[in-house]
Coordinates of C-alpha atoms in Angstrom, one line a residue:
Chain A
M1 CA 223.3 81.8 320.5
T2 CA 224.5 82.5 317.0
P3 CA 224.2 80.3 314.1
P4 CA 228.3 79.1 314.0
S5 CA 227.9 78.8 318.1
L6 CA 225.2 76.5 317.4
R7 CA 227.2 74.3 314.8
R8 CA 230.1 74.5 317.0
A9 CA 228.0 73.2 319.9
A10 CA 226.2 70.3 317.3
A11 CA 229.9 69.3 316.7
L12 CA 230.8 69.1 320.1
L13 CA 227.8 67.1 321.2
A14 CA 228.4 65.0 318.2
M15 CA 231.9 64.0 319.6
L16 CA 230.8 63.7 323.0
A17 CA 228.5 60.7 321.9
V18 CA 231.5 58.9 320.6
P19 CA 233.7 57.3 323.1
A20 CA 236.9 59.2 323.8
A21 CA 239.0 56.7 323.1
A22 CA 237.5 55.8 319.7
L23 CA 238.3 59.3 319.2
A24 CA 242.2 59.7 319.3
Q25 CA 242.6 56.4 317.3
A26 CA 242.1 57.2 314.1
A27 CA 244.8 58.4 311.5
V28 CA 245.8 58.8 308.0
E29 CA 249.4 58.1 306.6
G30 CA 250.2 58.2 302.9
R31 CA 252.5 60.3 300.5
V32 CA 252.3 63.3 298.3
E33 CA 253.9 63.5 295.0
L34 CA 255.8 66.8 295.4
P35 CA 256.8 69.3 293.0
K36 CA 260.3 70.1 291.7
G37 CA 262.1 71.7 294.4
L38 CA 263.0 75.4 293.9
H39 CA 266.5 76.6 294.0
A40 CA 268.0 78.4 297.1
P41 CA 267.7 82.0 296.7
V42 CA 270.1 84.3 295.4
M43 CA 270.9 87.3 297.8
N44 CA 271.1 90.8 296.7
K45 CA 274.0 91.8 298.0
R46 CA 275.3 94.7 295.4
Y47 CA 275.3 97.6 297.4
G48 CA 275.5 96.2 301.5
I49 CA 278.1 94.8 303.4
V50 CA 276.8 91.3 303.8
A51 CA 278.5 90.2 307.0
F52 CA 276.8 86.5 306.5
G53 CA 278.5 84.3 303.9
G54 CA 275.9 84.1 301.6
V55 CA 275.2 80.4 301.3
L56 CA 271.2 80.0 301.4
S57 CA 269.4 76.6 301.8
P58 CA 267.4 75.9 298.9
F59 CA 263.6 75.6 300.0
P60 CA 262.8 71.6 300.4
P61 CA 259.6 70.9 298.1
V62 CA 257.2 69.6 301.2
A63 CA 253.2 69.6 301.1
V64 CA 251.1 70.2 304.0
V65 CA 248.0 67.6 304.3
Y66 CA 244.8 68.6 306.6
L67 CA 241.7 67.3 307.1
E68 CA 238.8 69.3 306.1
G69 CA 235.3 69.1 308.4
A70 CA 233.5 71.0 311.1
F71 CA 235.4 70.8 314.1
P72 CA 236.0 72.9 316.9
R73 CA 238.1 75.9 317.5
P74 CA 240.6 75.7 320.3
A75 CA 239.1 77.7 323.2
A76 CA 242.5 79.3 324.0
P77 CA 244.4 80.9 320.9
A78 CA 247.4 78.8 320.0
T79 CA 250.9 80.3 319.2
A80 CA 253.2 79.4 316.8
Q81 CA 256.6 80.6 315.5
M82 CA 258.5 81.6 312.2
V83 CA 262.3 82.9 312.8
Q84 CA 264.3 84.5 310.6
K85 CA 267.7 83.3 311.2
D86 CA 270.3 83.5 309.0
L87 CA 268.8 86.0 306.5
M88 CA 266.0 83.1 305.8
F89 CA 262.5 82.5 307.5
L90 CA 262.5 79.2 309.7
P91 CA 260.7 77.5 308.5
W92 CA 259.6 78.9 305.1
L93 CA 256.2 77.3 305.4
L94 CA 253.8 76.8 308.4
P95 CA 250.5 75.7 308.4
V96 CA 248.7 77.2 311.5
Q97 CA 244.7 76.8 312.6
V98 CA 242.5 80.2 312.4
G99 CA 243.0 82.1 315.7
T100 CA 247.0 81.2 316.0
R101 CA 248.8 83.9 317.2
V102 CA 252.6 83.3 314.9
E103 CA 255.4 85.1 316.9
F104 CA 258.6 86.0 314.4
P105 CA 261.3 86.5 316.8
N106 CA 264.7 88.2 315.1
L107 CA 267.9 85.8 315.4
D108 CA 269.9 87.6 313.3
D109 CA 272.3 90.6 314.7
T110 CA 270.8 92.8 312.1
Y111 CA 267.3 94.4 311.4
H112 CA 264.4 92.5 309.9
N113 CA 260.9 94.3 308.8
I114 CA 258.6 91.6 307.8
F115 CA 255.8 92.5 306.1
S116 CA 252.5 90.6 303.6
Y117 CA 250.1 92.3 301.7
S118 CA 248.0 89.3 301.1
P119 CA 244.5 89.2 301.4
A120 CA 244.3 87.1 304.5
K121 CA 246.5 89.0 306.2
R122 CA 247.9 92.2 305.7
F123 CA 250.6 93.8 308.1
D124 CA 254.2 95.4 308.3
L125 CA 255.8 95.0 311.8
G126 CA 258.3 97.4 310.8
R127 CA 262.1 97.1 311.5
Y128 CA 262.9 95.4 314.9
R129 CA 266.1 93.6 316.4
S130 CA 266.6 90.1 318.2
D131 CA 266.1 91.9 322.0
E132 CA 262.5 93.5 320.9
R133 CA 259.8 92.2 323.6
P134 CA 257.3 91.0 323.1
I135 CA 258.6 89.3 320.1
P136 CA 256.4 90.5 317.5
S137 CA 253.1 89.1 316.6
V138 CA 250.4 88.6 314.2
L139 CA 247.2 86.8 315.1
F140 CA 245.9 85.0 312.1
D141 CA 242.2 85.0 312.2
V142 CA 241.2 84.5 308.5
P143 CA 241.8 80.9 306.2
G144 CA 243.9 81.3 303.1
L145 CA 247.1 81.9 302.4
V146 CA 249.9 84.7 303.5
T147 CA 253.2 85.4 301.9
L148 CA 255.6 87.3 304.1
H149 CA 258.5 89.2 303.0
C150 CA 261.1 91.6 304.3
D151 CA 261.6 94.6 303.1
I152 CA 265.1 95.0 304.1
H153 CA 266.1 91.7 302.3
E154 CA 264.6 91.1 299.1
H155 CA 265.2 87.2 298.9
M156 CA 263.6 86.7 302.0
R157 CA 260.2 84.8 301.6
A158 CA 257.8 82.8 303.1
L159 CA 254.2 81.1 303.3
I160 CA 251.9 81.2 306.2
L161 CA 248.9 78.6 305.3
V162 CA 245.9 79.3 307.4
V163 CA 243.9 76.5 307.7
D164 CA 240.0 76.2 309.4
T165 CA 241.1 72.5 311.2
P166 CA 243.1 71.5 314.0
H167 CA 244.4 68.2 312.1
F168 CA 247.2 69.3 309.6
V169 CA 250.8 68.4 308.7
V170 CA 253.6 69.1 306.9
S171 CA 254.8 66.5 304.8
D172 CA 258.7 65.5 305.3
P173 CA 261.1 66.4 301.7
Q174 CA 259.8 62.8 300.4
G175 CA 256.2 63.8 300.4
R176 CA 255.0 61.0 303.7
Y177 CA 252.9 62.3 306.0
R178 CA 250.8 60.8 309.0
L179 CA 247.8 62.7 310.5
D180 CA 247.3 61.2 313.9
G181 CA 244.8 61.7 316.7
L182 CA 241.6 62.0 314.1
P183 CA 237.4 61.4 315.2
A184 CA 236.1 58.5 313.0
G185 CA 234.0 60.0 310.5
R186 CA 233.6 61.2 306.6
Y187 CA 236.0 63.9 305.6
V188 CA 237.8 65.4 302.8
L189 CA 241.4 65.1 303.0
K190 CA 243.6 67.9 301.2
A191 CA 247.2 68.5 300.1
W192 CA 248.3 71.7 299.3
L193 CA 251.4 71.6 297.0
D194 CA 251.7 75.5 296.0
S195 CA 249.3 78.7 295.8
K196 CA 247.3 77.2 292.8
T197 CA 247.7 73.5 293.8
T198 CA 245.5 71.9 296.5
L199 CA 244.4 68.4 296.1
E200 CA 241.9 66.5 297.9
R201 CA 240.1 63.3 298.2
P202 CA 237.1 62.2 300.3
V203 CA 237.9 59.9 303.3
L204 CA 236.4 58.0 305.8
T205 CA 238.6 57.9 309.2
Q206 CA 237.7 54.7 311.2
S207 CA 238.3 54.5 314.8
G208 CA 241.2 51.9 315.4
S209 CA 242.6 51.9 312.1
T210 CA 244.9 53.6 310.5
L211 CA 244.2 54.5 306.5
H212 CA 246.5 54.8 303.7
A213 CA 245.8 57.8 301.2
D214 CA 248.2 59.1 298.4
F215 CA 248.5 62.1 296.1
P216 CA 247.5 61.6 293.4
Chain B
M1 CA 268.3 128.1 274.7
K2 CA 265.9 126.9 277.8
A3 CA 262.9 129.4 277.9
A4 CA 259.6 128.6 280.3
A5 CA 257.1 127.2 278.1
G6 CA 253.7 128.3 278.7
I7 CA 252.2 126.6 281.3
R8 CA 248.9 124.5 280.2
P9 CA 246.1 124.4 283.0
F10 CA 245.7 120.1 282.8
A11 CA 249.7 120.0 281.8
P12 CA 250.5 118.4 285.2
L13 CA 247.9 115.9 285.1
R14 CA 249.1 114.8 281.4
A15 CA 253.0 114.5 282.7
L16 CA 251.5 112.6 285.8
G17 CA 248.9 110.5 284.4
V18 CA 250.4 107.2 283.4
P19 CA 251.7 106.4 287.0
I20 CA 248.4 107.8 288.5
L21 CA 246.2 105.6 286.1
L22 CA 248.5 102.6 286.9
M23 CA 247.6 103.0 290.2
L24 CA 243.9 103.7 289.6
A25 CA 243.4 100.4 287.0
L26 CA 246.1 98.2 289.2
G27 CA 245.0 99.1 292.9
P28 CA 241.9 96.9 293.1
S29 CA 243.0 93.7 291.2
A30 CA 246.7 94.3 292.5
L31 CA 246.5 92.4 295.6
G32 CA 246.1 89.2 293.4
Q33 CA 249.0 89.8 291.8
D34 CA 252.2 89.3 293.9
D35 CA 251.7 85.8 293.7
L36 CA 252.8 85.7 290.3
F37 CA 255.6 88.0 290.9
D38 CA 256.7 85.3 293.4
K39 CA 256.4 82.5 290.3
V40 CA 258.1 84.9 288.2
D41 CA 261.0 85.2 290.4
D42 CA 260.8 81.3 291.1
Q43 CA 261.3 81.0 287.1
L44 CA 264.1 83.4 286.9
T45 CA 266.7 81.8 289.6
F46 CA 269.0 79.2 288.2
G47 CA 271.2 76.9 289.8
A48 CA 274.0 74.3 288.7
W49 CA 276.4 72.1 290.7
N50 CA 273.9 71.3 293.3
D51 CA 273.1 74.9 293.7
A52 CA 276.5 76.1 294.1
L53 CA 276.5 78.5 291.5
R54 CA 272.9 80.5 291.5
V55 CA 271.8 83.2 289.0
R56 CA 269.4 85.7 289.8
L57 CA 267.7 87.7 286.7
S58 CA 265.6 90.6 288.9
G59 CA 264.5 94.1 287.6
T60 CA 262.3 97.1 288.0
L61 CA 260.1 98.7 285.3
D62 CA 259.9 102.8 286.5
L63 CA 257.3 104.7 284.5
E64 CA 258.1 108.1 285.7
G65 CA 256.3 111.7 285.0
Y66 CA 257.9 115.1 286.1
Y67 CA 256.2 118.3 285.8
L68 CA 258.3 120.9 286.6
G69 CA 258.9 125.0 286.1
Q70 CA 261.8 126.0 284.2
P71 CA 264.8 126.2 284.7
A72 CA 264.6 122.5 285.3
P73 CA 266.2 121.4 289.0
G74 CA 268.9 119.3 289.8
L75 CA 269.6 116.3 287.0
I76 CA 266.7 116.9 284.9
F77 CA 268.0 118.0 281.2
S78 CA 264.6 119.4 279.9
E79 CA 263.5 122.7 278.2
G80 CA 260.0 121.9 278.9
N81 CA 257.4 121.4 281.8
E82 CA 256.5 118.0 281.1
I83 CA 259.0 114.7 280.8
F84 CA 257.8 111.1 280.9
N85 CA 260.5 108.8 281.3
P86 CA 260.2 105.2 281.1
R87 CA 263.0 103.0 282.2
L88 CA 263.7 99.6 282.7
T89 CA 266.3 98.0 284.6
L90 CA 267.3 94.4 285.0
F91 CA 269.7 92.6 287.7
L92 CA 271.9 89.9 287.3
D93 CA 272.7 88.8 290.6
V94 CA 275.4 85.4 290.4
Q95 CA 276.2 83.5 293.8
L96 CA 279.8 81.2 293.0
G97 CA 279.7 79.2 296.0
P98 CA 280.6 81.5 299.5
R99 CA 283.5 83.6 297.9
L100 CA 282.2 84.7 294.9
Y101 CA 279.5 87.0 294.0
A102 CA 279.0 89.0 290.8
F103 CA 276.3 91.6 289.5
V104 CA 275.3 93.4 286.9
E105 CA 272.5 96.4 286.2
S106 CA 271.7 97.2 282.8
R107 CA 269.1 99.7 281.8
A108 CA 266.7 100.9 279.0
D109 CA 265.6 104.2 279.0
D110 CA 265.8 107.9 277.2
G111 CA 269.5 108.4 279.1
F112 CA 271.0 108.1 282.5
D113 CA 269.4 111.2 284.1
P114 CA 265.6 112.3 283.0
G115 CA 265.7 114.7 279.2
E116 CA 269.7 113.4 279.0
A117 CA 268.9 111.9 276.0
G118 CA 271.8 109.3 276.5
P119 CA 272.7 106.1 275.0
P120 CA 269.3 104.2 275.1
V121 CA 270.4 100.9 276.7
R122 CA 273.5 100.8 279.3
L123 CA 275.3 98.4 281.3
D124 CA 275.4 101.0 284.2
E125 CA 277.1 98.7 286.6
Y126 CA 279.2 95.6 286.7
A127 CA 281.4 93.8 289.3
L128 CA 282.9 90.9 290.9
R129 CA 283.0 90.5 294.2
F130 CA 285.6 88.1 296.7
T131 CA 285.1 87.5 299.9
P132 CA 287.7 85.2 301.3
W133 CA 286.0 84.8 304.8
G134 CA 282.8 84.6 305.8
D135 CA 282.3 86.7 308.4
G136 CA 282.5 89.9 305.9
R137 CA 285.7 90.9 307.4
L138 CA 286.8 92.0 303.8
N139 CA 285.6 92.1 300.7
L140 CA 287.3 92.9 297.4
Q141 CA 285.4 94.1 294.2
V142 CA 286.2 95.4 291.0
G143 CA 284.3 96.6 288.0
K144 CA 281.6 99.6 287.8
F145 CA 279.7 100.3 290.7
A146 CA 278.3 103.0 293.2
T147 CA 280.4 105.1 294.8
V148 CA 281.2 104.1 298.8
V149 CA 280.8 107.4 300.0
G150 CA 277.7 108.3 302.1
N151 CA 274.9 106.9 302.9
W152 CA 272.4 107.4 299.9
A153 CA 274.1 105.4 297.1
V154 CA 273.0 102.1 298.8
R155 CA 269.3 103.1 299.2
H156 CA 269.1 104.9 295.6
G157 CA 267.1 102.7 293.8
S158 CA 263.6 103.7 292.7
W159 CA 262.1 100.6 295.2
D160 CA 264.0 101.6 298.1
N161 CA 264.0 105.7 298.0
P162 CA 261.4 107.0 299.4
F163 CA 261.8 110.0 296.9
I164 CA 261.9 109.9 292.9
T165 CA 265.1 112.5 292.4
A166 CA 268.2 112.5 294.9
P167 CA 269.1 114.7 297.4
L168 CA 270.4 117.7 296.8
P169 CA 274.2 117.2 297.3
Y170 CA 273.9 114.4 294.5
E171 CA 272.2 116.2 292.0
N172 CA 272.6 120.1 292.4
L173 CA 274.6 121.3 289.9
T174 CA 277.3 124.1 290.8
G175 CA 279.1 127.1 288.7
I176 CA 282.3 124.3 287.8
W177 CA 282.6 122.7 284.2
D178 CA 284.0 119.6 283.6
T179 CA 285.3 120.2 280.1
I180 CA 287.0 123.5 280.4
A181 CA 289.1 125.0 283.3
A182 CA 288.5 128.2 284.5
H183 CA 290.5 131.0 284.3
S184 CA 288.5 133.7 286.1
A185 CA 286.1 134.2 289.2
D186 CA 284.0 136.0 286.2
E187 CA 283.9 132.8 284.3
V188 CA 282.7 130.7 287.2
L189 CA 280.0 133.0 288.1
V190 CA 279.0 133.2 284.2
W191 CA 278.9 129.4 284.4
A192 CA 277.0 128.9 287.4
G193 CA 274.2 131.2 285.8
V194 CA 274.7 133.8 288.4
E195 CA 276.0 136.7 285.6
P196 CA 274.7 136.6 282.5
R197 CA 276.5 134.6 279.7
P198 CA 278.0 137.7 277.6
N199 CA 276.3 137.2 274.0
R200 CA 274.3 133.9 274.3
G201 CA 271.1 135.6 275.8
G202 CA 270.4 132.7 277.8
E203 CA 272.0 131.9 281.6
F204 CA 271.0 128.2 281.2
L205 CA 272.3 127.7 278.3
D206 CA 274.9 124.9 279.3
E207 CA 273.9 123.7 282.1
Y208 CA 274.8 120.1 280.8
R209 CA 278.2 121.3 281.5
N210 CA 277.7 122.0 285.4
V211 CA 278.5 119.1 287.6
P212 CA 277.2 119.0 291.2
V213 CA 279.5 117.7 294.6
I214 CA 278.3 113.9 293.4
W215 CA 277.1 112.8 290.5
G216 CA 273.9 110.5 291.5
P217 CA 275.3 107.3 293.0
S218 CA 278.7 107.6 290.7
Y219 CA 278.7 104.6 288.9
S220 CA 282.6 105.1 288.1
S221 CA 285.3 102.4 287.7
G222 CA 287.6 100.5 289.4
A223 CA 288.4 98.5 292.8
S224 CA 287.1 98.9 296.4
V225 CA 287.7 97.1 299.6
F226 CA 285.4 96.6 302.2
G227 CA 284.1 94.6 305.2
E228 CA 282.9 94.7 308.3
I229 CA 284.8 94.6 311.9
G230 CA 282.6 94.4 314.7
K231 CA 280.9 97.5 315.0
V232 CA 282.7 99.5 312.3
D233 CA 282.1 99.4 308.5
Y234 CA 284.9 100.0 306.1
A235 CA 285.2 100.8 302.6
F236 CA 287.9 102.1 300.5
E237 CA 288.0 102.6 296.5
L238 CA 290.0 103.5 293.3
K239 CA 288.0 105.0 290.9
N240 CA 288.5 106.4 287.1
T241 CA 286.8 109.4 288.0
S242 CA 285.6 112.1 290.7
L243 CA 282.6 112.1 292.5
S244 CA 281.7 114.7 290.7
S245 CA 282.2 113.3 287.4
R246 CA 279.2 112.7 284.8
P247 CA 277.8 109.3 283.7
E248 CA 279.7 109.7 280.0
T249 CA 283.3 109.4 281.9
W250 CA 282.3 106.2 284.2
A251 CA 283.1 103.3 282.0
P252 CA 287.0 102.1 282.4
T253 CA 287.6 102.8 278.9
E254 CA 286.9 106.6 279.2
T255 CA 290.2 107.6 280.9
Q256 CA 293.9 106.9 280.9
W257 CA 293.4 105.8 284.8
Q258 CA 296.7 108.3 285.3
H259 CA 294.6 110.7 287.5
P260 CA 292.6 108.3 289.6
T261 CA 290.2 109.1 293.0
F262 CA 290.7 107.5 296.5
S263 CA 287.5 107.8 298.5
G264 CA 286.6 106.1 301.6
R265 CA 284.1 105.4 304.3
V266 CA 283.9 104.5 307.7
A267 CA 281.0 103.8 309.7
Y268 CA 280.7 103.2 313.3
L269 CA 277.4 101.0 313.9
P270 CA 276.7 100.9 317.6
D271 CA 273.4 98.9 317.1
E272 CA 271.0 98.2 314.6
M273 CA 269.2 101.4 314.8
W274 CA 272.4 103.8 314.9
T275 CA 275.3 104.6 311.8
F276 CA 277.2 107.2 311.8
G277 CA 279.8 107.5 308.8
F278 CA 282.4 109.8 307.9
S279 CA 283.6 109.6 304.4
A280 CA 286.3 111.7 302.2
S281 CA 287.4 111.8 298.4
A282 CA 290.4 113.1 296.1
G283 CA 290.3 112.9 292.5
P284 CA 290.6 115.4 289.7
Y285 CA 287.2 117.0 288.6
L286 CA 288.3 117.8 284.7
Q287 CA 288.0 115.6 281.9
P288 CA 291.3 114.7 279.9
S289 CA 289.5 116.7 277.3
A290 CA 290.1 119.8 279.0
E291 CA 293.8 119.5 279.4
P292 CA 294.4 122.3 276.4
T293 CA 292.3 124.5 278.7
L294 CA 294.4 124.2 281.5
V295 CA 296.5 127.3 282.9
A296 CA 299.9 127.2 281.8
G297 CA 302.2 124.8 283.7
R298 CA 299.3 123.0 285.7
G299 CA 298.1 119.3 285.2
L300 CA 294.8 117.6 285.8
D301 CA 295.9 116.6 289.3
Q302 CA 295.8 120.2 290.4
Y303 CA 292.1 120.6 289.7
L304 CA 291.0 118.6 292.5
E305 CA 287.5 117.9 294.0
V306 CA 288.1 117.2 297.6
V307 CA 285.0 115.8 299.5
L308 CA 284.2 115.4 302.9
G309 CA 281.2 113.8 304.2
Q310 CA 279.5 112.6 307.6
D311 CA 276.6 111.0 307.4
M312 CA 274.0 109.5 310.1
S313 CA 271.1 106.7 309.6
F314 CA 268.5 105.5 312.3
A315 CA 266.0 103.3 312.3
W316 CA 263.2 101.6 314.1
H317 CA 259.8 99.7 313.8
H318 CA 258.1 102.5 311.4
V319 CA 260.7 104.9 311.2
Q320 CA 263.9 105.8 309.5
V321 CA 266.1 108.7 309.4
W322 CA 268.9 109.6 307.4
A323 CA 271.3 112.9 307.0
E324 CA 274.6 113.7 305.4
V325 CA 276.7 116.7 305.7
Y326 CA 279.4 117.4 302.8
E327 CA 281.8 120.0 302.3
A328 CA 283.3 120.3 298.7
R329 CA 286.2 122.0 297.3
F330 CA 286.9 122.2 293.5
E331 CA 290.2 123.7 293.3
I332 CA 291.1 125.8 290.7
P333 CA 294.5 127.2 290.2
E334 CA 295.2 130.9 290.2
V335 CA 291.6 131.6 290.9
G336 CA 291.3 130.3 294.3
N337 CA 289.2 127.4 296.1
A338 CA 285.6 127.1 295.2
D339 CA 284.1 125.6 298.5
T340 CA 280.7 124.5 299.2
Q341 CA 278.7 122.6 302.3
A342 CA 275.3 121.0 301.2
Y343 CA 273.4 118.7 303.4
Y344 CA 269.7 116.9 303.6
V345 CA 267.7 115.4 306.6
E346 CA 265.6 113.1 305.3
A347 CA 262.5 110.9 307.6
K348 CA 260.1 108.3 306.1
Y349 CA 256.7 106.7 308.2
K350 CA 255.1 104.0 307.2
F351 CA 251.7 105.2 308.0
T352 CA 250.0 101.9 307.2
P353 CA 251.2 98.4 305.8
Q354 CA 251.1 100.0 302.2
F355 CA 251.1 103.4 302.6
F356 CA 254.3 105.8 303.7
G357 CA 255.6 109.4 304.0
A358 CA 258.8 111.3 304.0
L359 CA 260.0 114.5 304.0
R360 CA 263.4 116.0 303.1
W361 CA 265.3 119.4 304.0
N362 CA 268.1 120.0 301.4
Q363 CA 270.3 123.0 301.7
Q364 CA 273.8 123.9 299.6
L365 CA 275.9 127.0 300.6
F366 CA 278.3 128.3 298.4
S367 CA 281.4 130.5 299.6
T368 CA 283.2 133.1 298.0
L369 CA 286.1 133.7 295.4
P370 CA 288.5 136.2 295.3
D371 CA 287.1 138.7 292.2
G372 CA 290.3 140.2 291.2
A373 CA 289.7 143.4 292.8
E374 CA 290.6 142.6 296.1
G375 CA 286.8 141.6 297.3
A376 CA 284.8 138.5 296.8
V377 CA 281.9 136.9 294.9
R378 CA 280.2 134.0 295.9
W379 CA 280.6 131.5 293.2
S380 CA 276.9 129.8 292.5
R381 CA 273.7 130.5 294.2
N382 CA 272.9 129.4 297.5
V383 CA 270.0 126.9 297.7
E384 CA 266.8 125.3 299.7
R385 CA 264.5 122.9 299.0
L386 CA 261.9 121.0 300.4
D387 CA 260.6 117.5 299.2
I388 CA 257.5 116.0 299.9
G389 CA 257.0 112.3 299.1
P390 CA 254.1 110.2 300.1
G391 CA 253.9 106.5 298.5
Y392 CA 251.7 103.2 298.2
R393 CA 252.7 99.8 297.7
L394 CA 250.1 97.9 296.2
T395 CA 251.8 95.0 296.1
A396 CA 255.0 93.4 297.6
H397 CA 255.9 94.2 293.7
L398 CA 254.2 97.1 292.7
Q399 CA 254.7 100.6 293.9
V400 CA 253.6 104.5 293.1
K401 CA 255.5 107.5 294.5
L402 CA 254.5 111.4 294.5
Q403 CA 256.4 113.8 294.8
Y404 CA 256.4 117.6 295.4
S405 CA 259.5 119.8 295.4
L406 CA 260.0 123.5 296.6
E407 CA 263.2 124.8 295.9
H408 CA 264.2 128.8 296.5
Q409 CA 267.7 130.1 295.3
D410 CA 269.3 133.4 296.0
A411 CA 268.6 134.9 292.7
D412 CA 267.9 138.3 291.2
S413 CA 264.7 136.8 289.8
Q414 CA 263.1 133.3 289.6
N415 CA 263.7 132.4 293.0
W416 CA 261.5 130.0 293.2
G417 CA 261.4 126.6 291.4
Y418 CA 259.0 123.5 291.9
M419 CA 259.0 120.0 290.6
L420 CA 256.3 118.0 290.9
A421 CA 256.5 114.3 289.9
A422 CA 254.9 110.6 290.2
Q423 CA 256.7 107.4 289.6
F424 CA 255.1 104.0 289.1
T425 CA 257.4 100.9 289.7
A426 CA 256.7 97.2 289.2
R427 CA 259.8 95.4 290.7
F428 CA 260.4 91.5 289.3

């Protein structure tokens, strides 16, 4: 048995030692002070006939709040989706646990070409349309921030934050968040705001209670 | 006079060194730079009135090096074997509500074409577009902008174009001058370099007077109407100069608008993979300053350039293919019609997420003109060219491309020409 496997087994045993009901009862909630929102992108329509009206939604500022600790990875790989609709990525920020496969369905009636050169995942899905099956997907197996672009539509950009924990949530545009179903114990609570800013604070979660933790 | 300079063994490295050195220097650390460029992009996007008005400043910095044989191919105007051609391009895109869009492209370089030594800072494109309906069925645009003809102008930017130079129909100089009207086939042959220039020695002396079928993206001035109805795209434009006209004539103040050029393109898109287009254009190819040289009793509008074009494109996963065929006619009263056919087939493939390669085969064939002695002479040299272009994207904002071109002309001497080029592009 390899050392990481031993650690995972130890963590699993530790959790089994706690009554199952207590495991699901701890929660953390609070508010993250969000940075100023970005303007909606401006589409480059210089040479193309763009059938879409050209009104793009602004990126609402949000945070990803996650609990860092030694948690077991899921037995089966999880699946998430980031769609391309109206020449935008939706959602523009997607947190996933390490080992998650993300599908990228194209819901527009034009080609998209998603790629990323981020160190955490380098890929290029090529050009594909809405009826492409299976839906093009990528396995995100290394923690880190992955910036996505479209090779055809310069304004399209999105982020996938790959975290090594099953406990994460995206805040609402006011910065409010709530993490449920947490195990009791001492952990580090982190709030990711952008590629350069991740706030953190130690927390002690207790079964049956909700901890209030604001950032900053 | 252009003359082949002596070839030095390390000259290619010197000419291409800057782009290649930048690739080597930035390669290992470039992946971390994406975030910086994305943040710059965020900072250069402005909004007002709840984002009803949005403005984005963006651009590209191109550092190009050419190592070439003489005569220089296409729209490269140099008497030497090496050229370093830096270029900064700034774009301003403005969206006002869903109906109004405007863009401006300005450039700072050594001239529109390498070695041309034109104005160092220019407003190459500017246009205002009105879109009455959100479905794109109708757009009205006025300004100075790339032609609607063909499928190369929409992808001619250094970031999107897998090659550094344009396809042959957009840059191969014919025997037609736009500053003096031809009066005989012999004159055209001299201008084409097929016949030696009397008393002038060098056959490439006045290369800059010659024109191609289409001069690059043809940023001439005028108005266009275009849109998308179901699976059909259409675009029509009225411009101040013909497709072959040189950059100095593109500004709206350079012509009196008495002899406009009409162009159009209709394309059928059965699905996202395929596009089949048909283009046509007609307009006088002589500049107004050529009026005193016209044959007596003739007007500028009798010296027409008529162009018919067919284009196709295909894209699927990591493959892209483009092809265009042009039939062009330069009408020369009292001499005849100087006809030419030019085409290219181009393919690009992404071998890995960052490494791509492209291959392009180009050919231009010229018809004959009556030689005045009941015979006929070919009015320019037939040309074939193979372009090979590997490229590498260091990041989503940094790219390096190489191009090797091997050209063959039907000529008595100097049949073969070559060019090696490298281009480093930073997009922000």
